[in-house]
């Protein structure tokens, strides 16, 4: 997940986490914590959402205290699980503010007051299954090993891989384009892969727009 640090009086470790509205454009529906299965996708996302004086950093979701988010969402923990990047005919879809459009699912769990001092962040099996299916269709059968390898890379190696991913993007299209693919990047081979959007949904899709 991504955070930017915003320490304040009496809160030296305070940070803001990257979130998405549960319902686009509807703040009353609550915010979902943006979580990436792929640590590389988190690094790539950080490169696009960071701004001057507001850098985003990748941290393990287990290190984040979600109690404020749960309280603001009426006792619910919403998770926006990123599985890949939205694409249209071999080009990556970019949002109006410059961030890449994500292909994701939202999972919601009621968190009783008694459990809020020890919250286990569990990813829904359906989300994992969708991500695994995308990787298999892209031929990325060793994606779990790649995730582990990324943990051993130096910060310089990670920055170089992110720069290469951006350099090798085959093109970009603005939000509003028809999404017919999910894009995945293999940091070991430094190669983009595009999978039909139907693989993510597990069924034929007539039309999906970002």
Short mmCIF file of C-alpha atoms in Angstrom, two decimals:
data_model
loop_
_atom_site.label_atom_id
_atom_site.label_comp_id
_atom_site.label_asym_id
_atom_site.label_seq_id
_atom_site.Cartn_x
_atom_site.Cartn_y
_atom_site.Cartn_z
CA UNK A 1 0.00 0.00 0.00
CA UNK A 2 1.04 3.65 -0.40
CA UNK A 3 1.38 6.33 2.27
CA UNK A 4 2.66 9.87 2.50
CA UNK A 5 3.95 11.09 5.81
CA UNK A 6 2.18 14.02 7.50
CA UNK A 7 3.47 14.27 11.08
CA UNK A 8 1.71 16.69 13.40
CA UNK A 9 1.71 17.81 17.01
CA UNK A 10 1.68 14.73 19.20
CA UNK A 11 1.53 12.46 16.15
CA UNK A 12 5.09 12.17 14.82
CA UNK A 13 4.33 8.96 12.88
CA UNK A 14 1.04 10.06 11.30
CA UNK A 15 0.64 9.23 7.64
CA UNK A 16 -2.09 9.40 5.02
CA UNK A 17 -2.83 6.24 3.07
CA UNK A 18 -3.78 6.13 -0.58
CA UNK A 19 -7.51 5.37 -0.82
CA UNK A 20 -10.27 5.21 -3.40
CA UNK A 21 -13.96 5.99 -3.00
CA UNK A 22 -15.98 2.80 -2.59
CA UNK A 23 -18.42 4.36 -5.04
CA UNK A 24 -16.74 6.71 -7.51
CA UNK A 25 -17.58 10.32 -6.77
CA UNK A 26 -19.60 9.43 -3.63
CA UNK A 27 -17.65 10.35 -0.51
CA UNK A 28 -20.54 9.30 1.74
CA UNK A 29 -20.06 5.66 0.74
CA UNK A 30 -16.66 5.64 2.43
CA UNK A 31 -13.07 5.17 1.31
CA UNK A 32 -11.30 1.92 0.50
CA UNK A 33 -7.67 1.33 1.40
CA UNK A 34 -5.70 0.84 -1.83
CA UNK A 35 -3.78 -2.43 -1.55
CA UNK A 36 -1.52 -3.99 -4.20
CA UNK A 37 -0.87 -7.71 -4.50
CA UNK A 38 2.21 -6.97 -6.59
CA UNK A 39 4.87 -4.92 -4.75
CA UNK A 40 6.16 -3.71 -8.11
CA UNK A 41 2.75 -2.33 -9.06
CA UNK A 42 2.79 -0.42 -5.76
CA UNK A 43 6.17 1.09 -6.68
CA UNK A 44 4.93 2.01 -10.15
CA UNK A 45 1.77 3.55 -8.74
CA UNK A 46 3.82 5.59 -6.27
CA UNK A 47 5.80 7.06 -9.15
CA UNK A 48 2.61 8.34 -10.78
CA UNK A 49 0.70 9.63 -7.74
CA UNK A 50 3.61 11.36 -5.99
CA UNK A 51 3.82 15.11 -6.37
CA UNK A 52 6.16 17.93 -5.32
CA UNK A 53 6.43 17.89 -1.55
CA UNK A 54 4.08 14.92 -1.36
CA UNK A 55 5.99 11.72 -2.12
CA UNK A 56 4.25 8.40 -1.62
CA UNK A 57 6.11 5.46 -0.11
CA UNK A 58 5.35 1.75 -0.34
CA UNK A 59 4.75 0.01 3.00
CA UNK A 60 3.42 -3.40 3.97
CA UNK A 61 -0.29 -3.21 4.69
CA UNK A 62 0.30 -4.99 8.01
CA UNK A 63 2.29 -1.95 9.20
CA UNK A 64 -0.65 0.43 8.74
CA UNK A 65 -3.16 1.16 11.51
CA UNK A 66 -6.57 1.36 9.79
CA UNK A 67 -8.66 2.29 12.86
CA UNK A 68 -9.22 5.91 11.80
CA UNK A 69 -10.33 4.72 8.36
CA UNK A 70 -12.68 2.16 9.93
CA UNK A 71 -14.18 4.76 12.25
CA UNK A 72 -14.74 7.20 9.36
CA UNK A 73 -16.41 4.40 7.35
CA UNK A 74 -18.95 3.55 10.04
CA UNK A 75 -17.18 0.49 11.42
CA UNK A 76 -16.34 -1.03 8.04
CA UNK A 77 -12.94 -1.76 6.53
CA UNK A 78 -13.05 -1.33 2.76
CA UNK A 79 -10.11 -2.64 0.74
CA UNK A 80 -9.54 -1.71 -2.89
CA UNK A 81 -7.47 -4.65 -4.17
CA UNK A 82 -5.38 -3.79 -7.22
CA UNK A 83 -4.95 -6.68 -9.67
CA UNK A 84 -3.54 -4.96 -12.77
CA UNK A 85 -3.66 -1.86 -14.95
CA UNK A 86 -6.54 -0.87 -17.20
CA UNK A 87 -5.62 -0.95 -20.88
CA UNK A 88 -7.21 -0.30 -24.25
CA UNK A 89 -5.85 -1.99 -27.37
CA UNK A 90 -2.32 -2.29 -25.98
CA UNK A 91 -2.18 1.16 -24.36
CA UNK A 92 -2.37 2.04 -20.66
CA UNK A 93 -5.35 4.09 -19.45
CA UNK A 94 -4.36 7.23 -17.54
CA UNK A 95 -6.63 9.20 -15.21
CA UNK A 96 -7.25 12.92 -15.50
CA UNK A 97 -4.70 13.78 -12.79
CA UNK A 98 -2.03 11.55 -14.35
CA UNK A 99 -2.30 8.36 -12.28
CA UNK A 100 -2.69 5.01 -13.99
CA UNK A 101 -6.19 3.49 -13.97
CA UNK A 102 -6.39 0.34 -11.87
CA UNK A 103 -8.31 -2.89 -12.44
CA UNK A 104 -9.42 -3.88 -8.97
CA UNK A 105 -12.09 -5.32 -6.69
CA UNK A 106 -13.50 -3.89 -3.47
CA UNK A 107 -13.91 -6.07 -0.41
CA UNK A 108 -15.71 -4.93 2.74
CA UNK A 109 -15.63 -6.32 6.26
CA UNK A 110 -17.50 -5.23 9.36
CA UNK A 111 -14.99 -4.67 12.19
CA UNK A 112 -16.64 -4.82 15.65
CA UNK A 113 -15.33 -2.41 18.28
CA UNK A 114 -13.84 -5.31 20.27
CA UNK A 115 -11.60 -6.29 17.34
CA UNK A 116 -10.18 -2.88 16.47
CA UNK A 117 -7.08 -3.21 18.64
CA UNK A 118 -5.89 -6.27 16.71
CA UNK A 119 -7.04 -6.20 13.09
CA UNK A 120 -6.01 -8.95 10.71
CA UNK A 121 -5.90 -7.72 7.13
CA UNK A 122 -7.13 -10.65 5.06
CA UNK A 123 -7.44 -10.63 1.30
CA UNK A 124 -10.53 -12.25 -0.16
CA UNK A 125 -9.82 -15.50 -2.03
CA UNK A 126 -11.75 -14.23 -5.05
CA UNK A 127 -9.32 -11.34 -5.43
CA UNK A 128 -6.29 -13.62 -5.25
CA UNK A 129 -7.90 -16.00 -7.76
CA UNK A 130 -8.52 -13.16 -10.23
CA UNK A 131 -4.92 -12.00 -9.95
CA UNK A 132 -3.57 -15.55 -10.34
CA UNK A 133 -5.73 -16.04 -13.43
CA UNK A 134 -4.41 -12.85 -15.02
CA UNK A 135 -0.79 -13.86 -14.35
CA UNK A 136 -1.33 -17.32 -15.79
CA UNK A 137 -2.82 -15.94 -19.01
CA UNK A 138 0.11 -13.52 -19.26
CA UNK A 139 2.55 -16.44 -18.89
CA UNK A 140 3.85 -15.08 -15.55
CA UNK A 141 3.82 -18.40 -13.75
CA UNK A 142 6.69 -17.43 -11.41
CA UNK A 143 5.14 -14.14 -10.30
CA UNK A 144 5.34 -15.10 -6.62
CA UNK A 145 9.10 -15.65 -6.98
CA UNK A 146 9.39 -12.27 -8.68
CA UNK A 147 7.64 -10.63 -5.72
CA UNK A 148 10.15 -12.21 -3.35
CA UNK A 149 13.07 -11.20 -5.58
CA UNK A 150 11.91 -7.59 -5.52
CA UNK A 151 12.31 -7.58 -1.74
CA UNK A 152 16.05 -8.25 -2.18
CA UNK A 153 16.61 -5.42 -4.67
CA UNK A 154 18.31 -2.20 -3.65
CA UNK A 155 16.40 1.06 -3.85
CA UNK A 156 18.43 1.94 -6.93
CA UNK A 157 17.42 -1.31 -8.65
CA UNK A 158 13.78 -0.65 -7.88
CA UNK A 159 13.92 2.90 -9.24
CA UNK A 160 15.65 1.61 -12.38
CA UNK A 161 12.95 -1.05 -12.91
CA UNK A 162 10.14 1.50 -12.47
CA UNK A 163 11.83 3.88 -14.92
CA UNK A 164 12.17 1.05 -17.43
CA UNK A 165 8.51 0.11 -17.05
CA UNK A 166 7.48 3.69 -17.79
CA UNK A 167 9.91 3.92 -20.72
CA UNK A 168 8.57 0.70 -22.24
CA UNK A 169 4.88 1.55 -21.98
CA UNK A 170 3.57 1.06 -25.51
CA UNK A 171 1.35 4.11 -25.22
CA UNK A 172 -1.28 5.81 -23.08
CA UNK A 173 -4.92 6.80 -23.54
CA UNK A 174 -7.05 9.08 -21.34
CA UNK A 175 -9.93 8.01 -19.11
CA UNK A 176 -13.04 7.40 -21.16
CA UNK A 177 -11.41 4.89 -23.48
CA UNK A 178 -12.98 1.47 -23.70
CA UNK A 179 -11.11 -0.95 -21.44
CA UNK A 180 -10.63 -4.30 -23.14
CA UNK A 181 -7.39 -5.48 -21.51
CA UNK A 182 -5.51 -5.75 -18.24
CA UNK A 183 -1.83 -4.77 -18.40
CA UNK A 184 0.80 -6.51 -16.26
CA UNK A 185 4.51 -5.70 -16.12
CA UNK A 186 7.20 -8.32 -15.55
CA UNK A 187 10.05 -6.48 -13.77
CA UNK A 188 12.51 -9.35 -14.33
CA UNK A 189 12.07 -9.41 -18.10
CA UNK A 190 11.20 -5.69 -18.23
CA UNK A 191 8.22 -6.51 -20.44
CA UNK A 192 4.55 -5.53 -20.56
CA UNK A 193 1.86 -8.17 -21.04
CA UNK A 194 -1.76 -7.56 -22.04
CA UNK A 195 -4.57 -9.93 -21.09
CA UNK A 196 -8.21 -9.69 -22.29
CA UNK A 197 -10.44 -8.06 -19.66
CA UNK A 198 -12.72 -11.10 -19.84
CA UNK A 199 -10.04 -13.10 -18.04
CA UNK A 200 -10.37 -10.82 -15.01
CA UNK A 201 -14.17 -11.08 -14.88
CA UNK A 202 -14.21 -14.76 -15.81
CA UNK A 203 -16.95 -14.17 -18.35
CA UNK A 204 -17.58 -12.27 -21.61
CA UNK A 205 -17.80 -8.49 -21.15
CA UNK A 206 -19.67 -6.29 -23.59
CA UNK A 207 -18.18 -2.93 -22.66
CA UNK A 208 -16.14 -1.47 -19.81
CA UNK A 209 -15.01 2.15 -19.59
CA UNK A 210 -12.53 3.74 -17.22
#
